[in-house]
Tab-separated table of C-alpha atoms and ligand atoms in Angstrom:
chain	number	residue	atom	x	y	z
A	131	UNK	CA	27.409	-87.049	-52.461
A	132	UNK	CA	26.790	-88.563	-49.139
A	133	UNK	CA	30.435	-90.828	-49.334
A	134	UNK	CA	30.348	-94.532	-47.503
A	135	UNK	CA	30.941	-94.554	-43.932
A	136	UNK	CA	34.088	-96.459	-44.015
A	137	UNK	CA	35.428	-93.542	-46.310
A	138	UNK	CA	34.694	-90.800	-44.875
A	139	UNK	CA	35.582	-92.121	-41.415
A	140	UNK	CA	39.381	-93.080	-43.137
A	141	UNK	CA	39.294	-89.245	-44.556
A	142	UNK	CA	38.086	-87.960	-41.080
A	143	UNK	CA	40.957	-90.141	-39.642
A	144	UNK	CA	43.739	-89.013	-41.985
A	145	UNK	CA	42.482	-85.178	-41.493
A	146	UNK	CA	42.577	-85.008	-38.050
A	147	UNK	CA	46.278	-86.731	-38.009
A	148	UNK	CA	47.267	-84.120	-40.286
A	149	UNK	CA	45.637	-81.167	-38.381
A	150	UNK	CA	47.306	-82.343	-34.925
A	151	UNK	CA	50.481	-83.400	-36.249
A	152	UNK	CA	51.162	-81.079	-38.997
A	153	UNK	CA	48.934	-78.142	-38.849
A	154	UNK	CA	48.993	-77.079	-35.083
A	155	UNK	CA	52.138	-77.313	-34.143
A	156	UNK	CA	52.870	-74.354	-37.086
A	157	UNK	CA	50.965	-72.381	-35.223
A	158	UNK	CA	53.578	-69.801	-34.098
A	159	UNK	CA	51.419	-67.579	-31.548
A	160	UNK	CA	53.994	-64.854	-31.069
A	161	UNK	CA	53.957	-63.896	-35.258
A	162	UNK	CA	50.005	-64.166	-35.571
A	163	UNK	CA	50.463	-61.361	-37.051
A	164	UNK	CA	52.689	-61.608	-39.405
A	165	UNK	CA	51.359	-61.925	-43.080
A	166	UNK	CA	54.339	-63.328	-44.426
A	167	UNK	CA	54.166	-66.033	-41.887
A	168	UNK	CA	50.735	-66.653	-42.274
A	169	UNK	CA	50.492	-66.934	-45.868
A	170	UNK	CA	53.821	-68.593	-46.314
A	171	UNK	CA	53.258	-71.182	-44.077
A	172	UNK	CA	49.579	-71.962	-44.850
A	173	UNK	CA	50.907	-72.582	-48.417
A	174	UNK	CA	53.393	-75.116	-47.536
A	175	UNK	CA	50.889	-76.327	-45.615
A	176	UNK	CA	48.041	-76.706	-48.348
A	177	UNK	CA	50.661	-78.343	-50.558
A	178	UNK	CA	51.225	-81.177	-47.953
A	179	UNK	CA	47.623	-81.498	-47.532
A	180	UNK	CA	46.990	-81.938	-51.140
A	181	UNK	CA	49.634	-84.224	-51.507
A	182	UNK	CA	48.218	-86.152	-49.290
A	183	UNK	CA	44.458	-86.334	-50.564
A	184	UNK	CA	42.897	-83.509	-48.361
A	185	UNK	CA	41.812	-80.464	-50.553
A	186	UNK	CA	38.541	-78.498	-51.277
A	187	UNK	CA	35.326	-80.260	-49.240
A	188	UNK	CA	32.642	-78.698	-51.221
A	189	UNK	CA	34.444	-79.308	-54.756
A	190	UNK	CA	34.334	-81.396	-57.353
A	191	UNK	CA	36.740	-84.424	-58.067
A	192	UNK	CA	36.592	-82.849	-60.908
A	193	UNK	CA	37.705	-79.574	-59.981
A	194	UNK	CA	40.365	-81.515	-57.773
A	195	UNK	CA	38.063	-81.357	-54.420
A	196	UNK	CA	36.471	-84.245	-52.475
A	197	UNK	CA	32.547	-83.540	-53.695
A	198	UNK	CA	31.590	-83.706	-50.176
A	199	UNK	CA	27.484	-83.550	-48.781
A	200	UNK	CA	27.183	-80.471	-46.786
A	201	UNK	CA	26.116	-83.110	-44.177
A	202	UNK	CA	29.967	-84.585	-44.514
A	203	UNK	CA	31.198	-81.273	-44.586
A	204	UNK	CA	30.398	-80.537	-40.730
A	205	UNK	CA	32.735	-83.162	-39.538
A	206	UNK	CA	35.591	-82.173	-42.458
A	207	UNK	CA	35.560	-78.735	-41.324
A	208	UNK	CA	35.138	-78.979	-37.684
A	209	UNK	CA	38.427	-80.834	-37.545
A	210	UNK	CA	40.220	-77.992	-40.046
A	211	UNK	CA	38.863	-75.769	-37.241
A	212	UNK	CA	40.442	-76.795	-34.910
A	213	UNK	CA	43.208	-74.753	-35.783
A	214	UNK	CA	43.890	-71.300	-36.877
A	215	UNK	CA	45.806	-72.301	-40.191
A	216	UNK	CA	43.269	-75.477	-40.724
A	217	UNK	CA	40.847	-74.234	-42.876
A	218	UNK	CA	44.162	-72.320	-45.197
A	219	UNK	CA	45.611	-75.352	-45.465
A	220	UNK	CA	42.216	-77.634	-46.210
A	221	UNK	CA	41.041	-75.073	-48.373
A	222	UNK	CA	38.155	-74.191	-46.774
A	223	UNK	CA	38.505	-70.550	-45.416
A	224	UNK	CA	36.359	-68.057	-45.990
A	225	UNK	CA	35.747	-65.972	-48.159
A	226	UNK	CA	37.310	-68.614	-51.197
A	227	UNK	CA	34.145	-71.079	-50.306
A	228	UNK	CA	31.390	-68.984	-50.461
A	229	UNK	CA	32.751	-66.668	-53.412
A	230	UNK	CA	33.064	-70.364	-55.052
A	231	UNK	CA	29.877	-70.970	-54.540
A	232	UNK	CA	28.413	-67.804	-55.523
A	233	UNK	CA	30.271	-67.500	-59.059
A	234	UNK	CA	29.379	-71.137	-59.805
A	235	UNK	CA	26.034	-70.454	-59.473
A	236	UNK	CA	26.272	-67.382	-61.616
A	237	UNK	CA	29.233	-67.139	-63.864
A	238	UNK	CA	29.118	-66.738	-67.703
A	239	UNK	CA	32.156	-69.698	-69.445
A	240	UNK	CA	33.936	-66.962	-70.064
A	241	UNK	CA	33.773	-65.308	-66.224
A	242	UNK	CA	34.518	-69.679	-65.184
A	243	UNK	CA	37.243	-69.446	-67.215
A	244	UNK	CA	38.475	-65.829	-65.856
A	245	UNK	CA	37.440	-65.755	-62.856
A	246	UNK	CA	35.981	-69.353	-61.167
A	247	UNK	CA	38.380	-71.452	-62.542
A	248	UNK	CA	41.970	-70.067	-61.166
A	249	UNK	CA	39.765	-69.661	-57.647
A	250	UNK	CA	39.460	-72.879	-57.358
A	251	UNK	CA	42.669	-73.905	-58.172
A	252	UNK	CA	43.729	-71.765	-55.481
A	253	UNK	CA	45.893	-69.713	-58.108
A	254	UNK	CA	44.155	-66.277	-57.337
A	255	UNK	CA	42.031	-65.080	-54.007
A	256	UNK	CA	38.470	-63.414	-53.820
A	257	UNK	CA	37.530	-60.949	-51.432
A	258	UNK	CA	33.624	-59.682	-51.470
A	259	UNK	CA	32.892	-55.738	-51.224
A	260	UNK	CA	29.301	-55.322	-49.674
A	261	UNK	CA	29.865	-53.134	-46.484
A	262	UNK	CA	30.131	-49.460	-46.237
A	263	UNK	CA	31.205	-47.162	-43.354
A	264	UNK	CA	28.179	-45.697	-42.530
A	265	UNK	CA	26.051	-44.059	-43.482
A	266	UNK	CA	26.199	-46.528	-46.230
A	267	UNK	CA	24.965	-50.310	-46.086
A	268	UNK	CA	25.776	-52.495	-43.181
A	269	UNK	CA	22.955	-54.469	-41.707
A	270	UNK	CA	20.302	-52.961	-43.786
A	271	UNK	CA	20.971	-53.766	-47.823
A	272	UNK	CA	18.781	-50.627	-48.475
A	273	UNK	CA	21.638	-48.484	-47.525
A	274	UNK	CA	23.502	-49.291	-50.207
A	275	UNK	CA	25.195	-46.070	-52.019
A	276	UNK	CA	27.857	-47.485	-54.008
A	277	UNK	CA	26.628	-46.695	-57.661
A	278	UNK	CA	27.592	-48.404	-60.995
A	279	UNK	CA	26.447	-46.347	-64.036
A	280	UNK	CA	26.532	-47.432	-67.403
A	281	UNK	CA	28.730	-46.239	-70.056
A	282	UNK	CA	28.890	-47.004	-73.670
A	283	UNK	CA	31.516	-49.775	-73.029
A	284	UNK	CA	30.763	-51.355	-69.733
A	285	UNK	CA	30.200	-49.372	-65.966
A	286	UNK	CA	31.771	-46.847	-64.145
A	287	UNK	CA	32.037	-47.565	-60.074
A	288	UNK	CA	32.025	-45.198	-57.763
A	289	UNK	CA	32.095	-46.372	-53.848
A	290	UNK	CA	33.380	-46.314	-50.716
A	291	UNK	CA	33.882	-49.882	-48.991
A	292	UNK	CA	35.671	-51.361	-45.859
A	293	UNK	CA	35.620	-55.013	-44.407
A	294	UNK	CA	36.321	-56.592	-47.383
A	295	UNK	CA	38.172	-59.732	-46.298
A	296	UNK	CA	41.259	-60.936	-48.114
A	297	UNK	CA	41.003	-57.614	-49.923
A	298	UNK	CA	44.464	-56.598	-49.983
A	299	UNK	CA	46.032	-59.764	-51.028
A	300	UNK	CA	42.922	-60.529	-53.809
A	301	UNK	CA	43.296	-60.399	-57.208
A	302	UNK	CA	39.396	-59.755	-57.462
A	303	UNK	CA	36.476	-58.199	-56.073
A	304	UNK	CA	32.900	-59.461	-55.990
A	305	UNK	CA	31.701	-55.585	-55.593
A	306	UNK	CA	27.971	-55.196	-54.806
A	307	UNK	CA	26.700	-51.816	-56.443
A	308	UNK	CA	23.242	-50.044	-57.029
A	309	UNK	CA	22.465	-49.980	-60.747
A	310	UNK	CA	19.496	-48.027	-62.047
A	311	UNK	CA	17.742	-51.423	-61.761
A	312	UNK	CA	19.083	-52.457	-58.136
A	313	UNK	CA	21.895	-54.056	-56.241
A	314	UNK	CA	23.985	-55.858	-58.505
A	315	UNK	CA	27.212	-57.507	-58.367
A	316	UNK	CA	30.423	-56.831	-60.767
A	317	UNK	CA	33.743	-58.996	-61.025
A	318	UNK	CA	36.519	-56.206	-60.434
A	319	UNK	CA	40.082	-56.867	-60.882
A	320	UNK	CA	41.972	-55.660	-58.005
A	321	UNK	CA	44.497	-53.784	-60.440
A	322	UNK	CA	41.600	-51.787	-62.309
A	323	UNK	CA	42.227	-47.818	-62.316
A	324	UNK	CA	40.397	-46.668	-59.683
A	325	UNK	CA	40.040	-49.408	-57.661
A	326	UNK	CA	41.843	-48.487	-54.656
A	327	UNK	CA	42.751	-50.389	-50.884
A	328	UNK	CA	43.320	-47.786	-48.193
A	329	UNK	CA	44.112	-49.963	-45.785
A	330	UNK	CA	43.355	-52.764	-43.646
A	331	UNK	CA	41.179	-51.910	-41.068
A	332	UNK	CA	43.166	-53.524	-37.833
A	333	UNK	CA	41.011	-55.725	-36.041
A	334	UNK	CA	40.759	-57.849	-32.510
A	335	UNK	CA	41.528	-61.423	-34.642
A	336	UNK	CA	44.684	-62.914	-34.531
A	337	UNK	CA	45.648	-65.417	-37.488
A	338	UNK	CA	43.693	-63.268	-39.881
A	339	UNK	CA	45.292	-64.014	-43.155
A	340	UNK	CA	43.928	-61.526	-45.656
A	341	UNK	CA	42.951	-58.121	-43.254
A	342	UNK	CA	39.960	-56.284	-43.607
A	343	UNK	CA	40.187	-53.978	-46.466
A	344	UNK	CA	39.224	-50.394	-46.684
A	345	UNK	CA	38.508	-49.843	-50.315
A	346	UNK	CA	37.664	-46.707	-52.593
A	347	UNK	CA	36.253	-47.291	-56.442
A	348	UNK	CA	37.179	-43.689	-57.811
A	349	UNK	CA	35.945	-43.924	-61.564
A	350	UNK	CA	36.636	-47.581	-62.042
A	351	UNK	CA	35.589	-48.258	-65.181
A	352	UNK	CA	34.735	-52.361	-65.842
A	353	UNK	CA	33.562	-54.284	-69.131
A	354	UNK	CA	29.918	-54.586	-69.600
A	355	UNK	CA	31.094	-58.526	-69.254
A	356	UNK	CA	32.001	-57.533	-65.617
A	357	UNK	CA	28.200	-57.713	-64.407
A	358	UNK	CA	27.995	-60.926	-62.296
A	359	UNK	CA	24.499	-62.585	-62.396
A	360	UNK	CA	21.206	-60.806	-63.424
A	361	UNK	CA	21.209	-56.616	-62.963
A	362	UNK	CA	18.909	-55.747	-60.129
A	363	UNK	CA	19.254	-59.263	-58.635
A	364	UNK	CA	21.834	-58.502	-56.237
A	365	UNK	CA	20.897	-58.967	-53.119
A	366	UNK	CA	18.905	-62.424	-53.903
A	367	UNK	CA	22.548	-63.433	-55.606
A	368	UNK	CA	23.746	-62.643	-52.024
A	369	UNK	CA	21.858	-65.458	-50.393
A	370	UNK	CA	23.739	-68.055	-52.163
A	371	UNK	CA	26.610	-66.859	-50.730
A	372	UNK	CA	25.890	-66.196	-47.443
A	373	UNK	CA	23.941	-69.532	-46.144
A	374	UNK	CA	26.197	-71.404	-46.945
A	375	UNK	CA	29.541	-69.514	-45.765
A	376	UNK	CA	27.530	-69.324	-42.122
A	377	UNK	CA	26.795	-72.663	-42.063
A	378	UNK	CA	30.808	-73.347	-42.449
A	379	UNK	CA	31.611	-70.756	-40.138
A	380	UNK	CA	29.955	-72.786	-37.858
A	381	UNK	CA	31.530	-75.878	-38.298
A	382	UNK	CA	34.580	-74.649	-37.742
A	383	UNK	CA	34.033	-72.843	-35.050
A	384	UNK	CA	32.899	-75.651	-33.079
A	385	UNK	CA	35.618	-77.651	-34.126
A	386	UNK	CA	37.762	-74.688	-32.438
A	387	UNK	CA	35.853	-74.389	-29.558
A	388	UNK	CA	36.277	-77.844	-28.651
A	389	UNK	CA	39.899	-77.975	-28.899
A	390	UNK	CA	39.359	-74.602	-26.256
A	391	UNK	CA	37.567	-76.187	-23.776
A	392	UNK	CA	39.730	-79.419	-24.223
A	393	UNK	CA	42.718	-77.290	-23.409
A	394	UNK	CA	40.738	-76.059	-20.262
A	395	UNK	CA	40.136	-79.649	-19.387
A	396	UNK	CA	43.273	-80.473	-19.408
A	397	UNK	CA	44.701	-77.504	-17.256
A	398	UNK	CA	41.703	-78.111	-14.574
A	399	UNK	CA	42.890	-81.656	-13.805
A	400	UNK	CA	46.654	-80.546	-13.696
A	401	UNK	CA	45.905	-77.586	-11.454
A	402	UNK	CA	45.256	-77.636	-7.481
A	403	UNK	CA	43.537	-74.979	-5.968
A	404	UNK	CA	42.416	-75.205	-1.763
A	405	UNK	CA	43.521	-78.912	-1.901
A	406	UNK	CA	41.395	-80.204	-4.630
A	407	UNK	CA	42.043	-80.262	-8.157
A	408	UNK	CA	40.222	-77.601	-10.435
A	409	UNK	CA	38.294	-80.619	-12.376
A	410	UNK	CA	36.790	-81.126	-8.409
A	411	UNK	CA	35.103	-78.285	-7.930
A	412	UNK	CA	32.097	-78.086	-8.553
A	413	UNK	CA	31.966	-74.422	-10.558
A	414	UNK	CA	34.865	-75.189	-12.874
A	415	UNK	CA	32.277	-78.691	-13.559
A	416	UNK	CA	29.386	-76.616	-14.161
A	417	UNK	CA	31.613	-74.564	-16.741
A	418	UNK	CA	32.403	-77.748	-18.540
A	419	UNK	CA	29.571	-79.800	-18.595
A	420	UNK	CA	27.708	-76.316	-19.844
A	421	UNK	CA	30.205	-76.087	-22.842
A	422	UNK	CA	29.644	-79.700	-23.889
A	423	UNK	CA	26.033	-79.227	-23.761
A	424	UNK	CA	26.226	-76.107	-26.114
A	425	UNK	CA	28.478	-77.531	-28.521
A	426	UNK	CA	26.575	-80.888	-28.591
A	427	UNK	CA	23.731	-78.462	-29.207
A	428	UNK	CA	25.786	-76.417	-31.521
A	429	UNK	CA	26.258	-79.667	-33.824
A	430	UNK	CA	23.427	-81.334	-33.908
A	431	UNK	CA	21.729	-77.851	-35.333
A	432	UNK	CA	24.414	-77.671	-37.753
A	433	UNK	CA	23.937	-80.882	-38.753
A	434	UNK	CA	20.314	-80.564	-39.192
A	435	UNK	CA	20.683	-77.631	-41.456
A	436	UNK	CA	23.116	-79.025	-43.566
A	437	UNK	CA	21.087	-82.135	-44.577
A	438	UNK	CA	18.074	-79.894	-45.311
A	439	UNK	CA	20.556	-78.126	-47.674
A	440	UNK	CA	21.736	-81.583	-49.336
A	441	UNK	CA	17.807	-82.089	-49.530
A	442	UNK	CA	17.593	-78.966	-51.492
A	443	UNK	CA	15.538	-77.271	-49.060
A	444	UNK	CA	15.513	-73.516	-48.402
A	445	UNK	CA	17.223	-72.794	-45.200
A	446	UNK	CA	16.983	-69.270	-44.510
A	447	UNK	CA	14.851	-69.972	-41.843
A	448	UNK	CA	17.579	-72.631	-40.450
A	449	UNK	CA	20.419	-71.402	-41.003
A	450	UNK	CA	19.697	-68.014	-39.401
A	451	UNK	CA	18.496	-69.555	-36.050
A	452	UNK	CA	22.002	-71.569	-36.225
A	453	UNK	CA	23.661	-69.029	-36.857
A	454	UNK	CA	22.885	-67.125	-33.647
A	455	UNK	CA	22.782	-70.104	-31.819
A	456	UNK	CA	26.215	-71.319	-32.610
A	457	UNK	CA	27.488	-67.557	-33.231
A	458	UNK	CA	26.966	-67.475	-29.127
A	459	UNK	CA	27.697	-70.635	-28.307
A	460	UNK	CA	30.961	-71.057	-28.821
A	461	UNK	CA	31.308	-67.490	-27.595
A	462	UNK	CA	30.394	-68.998	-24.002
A	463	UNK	CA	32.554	-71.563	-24.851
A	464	UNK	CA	36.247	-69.538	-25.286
A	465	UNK	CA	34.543	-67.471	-22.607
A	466	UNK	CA	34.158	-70.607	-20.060
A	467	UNK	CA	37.678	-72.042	-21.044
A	468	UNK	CA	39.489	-68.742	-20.342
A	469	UNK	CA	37.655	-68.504	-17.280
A	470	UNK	CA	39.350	-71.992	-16.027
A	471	UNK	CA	42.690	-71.183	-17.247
A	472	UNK	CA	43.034	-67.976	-15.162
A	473	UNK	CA	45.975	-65.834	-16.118
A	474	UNK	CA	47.488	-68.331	-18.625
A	475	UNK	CA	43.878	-68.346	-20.556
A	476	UNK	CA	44.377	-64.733	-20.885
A	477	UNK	CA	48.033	-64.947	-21.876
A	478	UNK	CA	49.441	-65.461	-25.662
A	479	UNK	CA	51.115	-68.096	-24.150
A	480	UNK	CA	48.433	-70.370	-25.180
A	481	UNK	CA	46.096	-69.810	-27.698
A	482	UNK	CA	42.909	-69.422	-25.743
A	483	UNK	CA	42.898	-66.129	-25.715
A	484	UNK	CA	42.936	-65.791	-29.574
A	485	UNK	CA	40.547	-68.219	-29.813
A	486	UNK	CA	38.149	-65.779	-27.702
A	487	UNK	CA	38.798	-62.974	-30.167
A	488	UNK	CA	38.550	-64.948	-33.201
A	489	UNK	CA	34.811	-66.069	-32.116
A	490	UNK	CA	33.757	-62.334	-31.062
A	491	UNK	CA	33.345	-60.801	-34.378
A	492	UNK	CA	31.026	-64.092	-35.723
A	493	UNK	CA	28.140	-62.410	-33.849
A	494	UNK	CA	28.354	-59.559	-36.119
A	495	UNK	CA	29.347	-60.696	-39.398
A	496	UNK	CA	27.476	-62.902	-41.608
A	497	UNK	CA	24.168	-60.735	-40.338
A	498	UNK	CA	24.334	-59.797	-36.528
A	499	UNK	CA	22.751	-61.374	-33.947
A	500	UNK	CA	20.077	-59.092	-33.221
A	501	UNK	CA	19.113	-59.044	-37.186
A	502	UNK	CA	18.758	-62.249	-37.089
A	503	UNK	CA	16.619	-62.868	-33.984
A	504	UNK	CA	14.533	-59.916	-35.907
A	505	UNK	CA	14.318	-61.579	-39.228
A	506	UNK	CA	12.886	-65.080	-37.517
A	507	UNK	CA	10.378	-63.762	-35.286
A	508	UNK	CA	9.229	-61.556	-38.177
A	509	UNK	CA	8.598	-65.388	-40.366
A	510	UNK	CA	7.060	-66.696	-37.148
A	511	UNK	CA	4.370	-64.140	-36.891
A	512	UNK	CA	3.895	-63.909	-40.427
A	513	UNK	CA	3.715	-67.593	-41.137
A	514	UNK	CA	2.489	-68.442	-38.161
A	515	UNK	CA	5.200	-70.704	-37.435
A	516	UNK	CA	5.305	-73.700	-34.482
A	517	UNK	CA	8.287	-74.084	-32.786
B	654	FAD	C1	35.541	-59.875	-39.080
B	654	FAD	C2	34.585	-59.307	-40.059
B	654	FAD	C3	34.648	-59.705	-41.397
B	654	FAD	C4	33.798	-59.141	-42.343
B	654	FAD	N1	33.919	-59.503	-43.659
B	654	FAD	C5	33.159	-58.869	-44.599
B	654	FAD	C6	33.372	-59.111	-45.996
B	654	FAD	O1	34.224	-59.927	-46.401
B	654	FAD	N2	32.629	-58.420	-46.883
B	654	FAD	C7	31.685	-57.510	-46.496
B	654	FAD	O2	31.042	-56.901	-47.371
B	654	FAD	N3	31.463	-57.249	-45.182
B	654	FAD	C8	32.180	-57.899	-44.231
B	654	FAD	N4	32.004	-57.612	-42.897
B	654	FAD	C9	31.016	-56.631	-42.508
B	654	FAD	C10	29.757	-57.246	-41.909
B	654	FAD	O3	29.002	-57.848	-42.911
B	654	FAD	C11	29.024	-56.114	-41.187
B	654	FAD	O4	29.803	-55.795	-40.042
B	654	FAD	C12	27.607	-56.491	-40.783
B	654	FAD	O5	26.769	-56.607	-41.899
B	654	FAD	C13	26.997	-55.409	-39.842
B	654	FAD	O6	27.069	-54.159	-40.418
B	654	FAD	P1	27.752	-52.951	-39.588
B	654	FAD	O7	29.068	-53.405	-39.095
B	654	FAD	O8	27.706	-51.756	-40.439
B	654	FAD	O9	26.843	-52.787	-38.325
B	654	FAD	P2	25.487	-51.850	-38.123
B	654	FAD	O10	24.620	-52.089	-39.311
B	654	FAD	O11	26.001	-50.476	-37.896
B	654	FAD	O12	24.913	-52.487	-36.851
B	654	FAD	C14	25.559	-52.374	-35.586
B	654	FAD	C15	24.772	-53.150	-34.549
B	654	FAD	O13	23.459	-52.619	-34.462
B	654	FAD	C16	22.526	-53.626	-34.148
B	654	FAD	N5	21.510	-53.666	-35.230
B	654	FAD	C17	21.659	-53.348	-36.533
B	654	FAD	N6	20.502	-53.511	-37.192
B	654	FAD	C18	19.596	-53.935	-36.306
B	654	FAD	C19	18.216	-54.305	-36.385
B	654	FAD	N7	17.562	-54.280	-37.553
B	654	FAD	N8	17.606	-54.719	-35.249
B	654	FAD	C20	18.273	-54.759	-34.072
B	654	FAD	N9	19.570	-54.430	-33.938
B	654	FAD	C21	20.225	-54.042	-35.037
B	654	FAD	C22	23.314	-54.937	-34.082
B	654	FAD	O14	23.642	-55.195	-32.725
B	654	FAD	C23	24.575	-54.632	-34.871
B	654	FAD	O15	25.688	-55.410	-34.443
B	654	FAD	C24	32.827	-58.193	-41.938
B	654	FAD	C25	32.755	-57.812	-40.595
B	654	FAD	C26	33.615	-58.348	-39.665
B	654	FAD	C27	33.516	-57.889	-38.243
């Protein structure tokens, strides 16, 4: 639901007090790092947040969420984004959302009850297994090798998976495996024989909560009740997932990437250089007035998508062209308000230069640029589509 104005400008109000005055100043640069930290402190801070009224966007009262419009969201979420332990605390991190999403779509009542239910209570964590060093799948689903055989009693997995995030502090896996029918996904508890996490693969992100898990299925055997959705329908299960996790990505990455290039404002009309102040020359303008143009840009096109998704349009089109947009958008953004900061942008004295790293992976995952741009001009020629 769309809520009245005067709501959701109170609820916009009483989220960004509690990001500036509660959330960032957590934000401990020198342990971002440190899991403990991280998930200690995002849980005190999601208890605060719920105490005071600010939970799950996308959920149900119901469920103990605000029901939000995906139109609503973008302003919720750009403001969790602004910092690194926002979205934790507002409950609106990937990969909980668009695992949420994808099980309530899908789930049986008894895989709600097992499975959806305690996720969205926040009493267990997700993580979803898709990618495989090569040569399995990465950009191309066809490359999928990870197999899942049926027995008498259920499925046997066998696989070989890495960047599953959250995987090492899940309790389940939404594993994507190639039945004799397809790609098809399976609920896998994390503690199932032969489910295995070799390790998280160490990344450039700082603040990352849950790693990036290396994972082998060795024999893991799974009820027949384990099969998530239709057999065969895999990848077209995917899809619910993965529009709507990039549209969030993107809202909170531009929430992020305005509190960057605020922080670069700041410094360039503190700082003198050759007798003017940085904020007077024209360059370090140029930089500025180029970021607010790409992240008024940046909006408005996630805006736009995320009313044609509370219209109940499909938005693969869309949301792949935002997606890349926004993807390198705020790229340019952390880049530009680095770039003004000089030495102290690239310090971890502030947190621009995390905010840099954080953004650089986004034009890989959630389909890479260059897929993208591939997959739209293929619908324009096909469809013969106007700009
Ligand atoms: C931070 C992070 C989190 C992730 N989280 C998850 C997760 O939770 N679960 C999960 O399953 N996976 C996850 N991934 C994996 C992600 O989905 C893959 O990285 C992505 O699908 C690309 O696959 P790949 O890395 O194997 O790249 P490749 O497929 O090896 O592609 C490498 C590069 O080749 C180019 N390329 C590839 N195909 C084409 C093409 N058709 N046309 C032109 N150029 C092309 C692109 O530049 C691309 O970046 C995550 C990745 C990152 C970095």
């Amino acid at each position: 639901m769309n809520l009245h104005k005067a709501s959701l400008d109170d609820l916009l109000a009483r989220a960004r007090e509690f990001i500036d005055q509660e959330v960032i100043p957590r934000e401990d640069l020198s342990r971002a790092r440190d899991r403990d930290y991280l998930l200690t402190t995002t849980a005190q801070l999601r208890e605060l947040a719920i105490s005071r009224g600010l939970t799950s966007p996308r959920e149900s009262p119901a469920n103990g969420g605000l029901g939000l419009s995906w139109e609503d969201c973008c302003a919720y979420l750009e403001i969790a984004g602004r910092s690194f332990l926002g979205p934790g605390a507002l409950q609106c991190a990937a990969p909980a959302q668009p695992d949420i999403a994808l099980l309530d779509a899908l789930v049986t009542p008894e895989q709600r009850q097992q499975f959806l239910l305690p996720l969205m209570r926040a009493e267990q964590r997700s993580c979803f297994a898709m990618t495989e060093p090569a040569p399995g799948v990465g950009s191309d689903p066809r490359m999928l090798r990870t197999s899942a055989t049926r027995t008498a009693s259920g499925w046997v997995l066998e696989g070989h998976k890495w960047f599953a995030s959250l995987a090492s502090s899940a309790d389940f896996a939404i594993v994507v495996a190639r039945t004799e029918s397809g790609p098809s996904l399976f609920l896998v508890e994390t503690t199932r024989p032969g489910f295995r996490i070799v390790r998280d693969v160490p990344t450039i992100e700082p603040f990352n909560l849950g790693g990036h898990g290396e994972i082998r299925l060795e024999r893991c055997e799974v009820p027949a009740e384990a099969l998530l959705g239709q057999e065969g329908q895999g990848l077209a299960h995917c899809q619910l997932r993965l529009e709507g996790a990039r549209l969030f990505h993107c809202m909170r990455f531009i929430g992020m990437a305005s509190r960057a290039i605020g922080m670069a404002q700041t410094y360039a009309l503190g700082r003198e250089s050759n007798g003017a102040r940085l904020a007077e020359h024209q360059m370090v303008q140029a930089m500025v007035a180029d970021a607010h143009i790409d992240l008024h840009a940046a909006r408005l096109m996630t805006i736009d998508t995320a009313r044609r998704l509370d219209a109940g349009e499909s938005i693969r089109h869309h949301s792949a062209m935002v997606k890349v947009f926004v993807s390198e958008a705020v790229n340019r953004v952390a880049d530009s308000a680095v770039q003004i900061t000089g030495a102290l942008g690239i310090s971890e004295d502030w947190p621009l230069s995390m905010i840099q790293r954080t953004f650089r992976p986004f034009r890989i995952y959630d389909g890479a640029s260059e897929v993208h741009r591939a997959a739209i001009a293929k619908r324009v020629f096909h469809q013969g589509l106007e700009a």
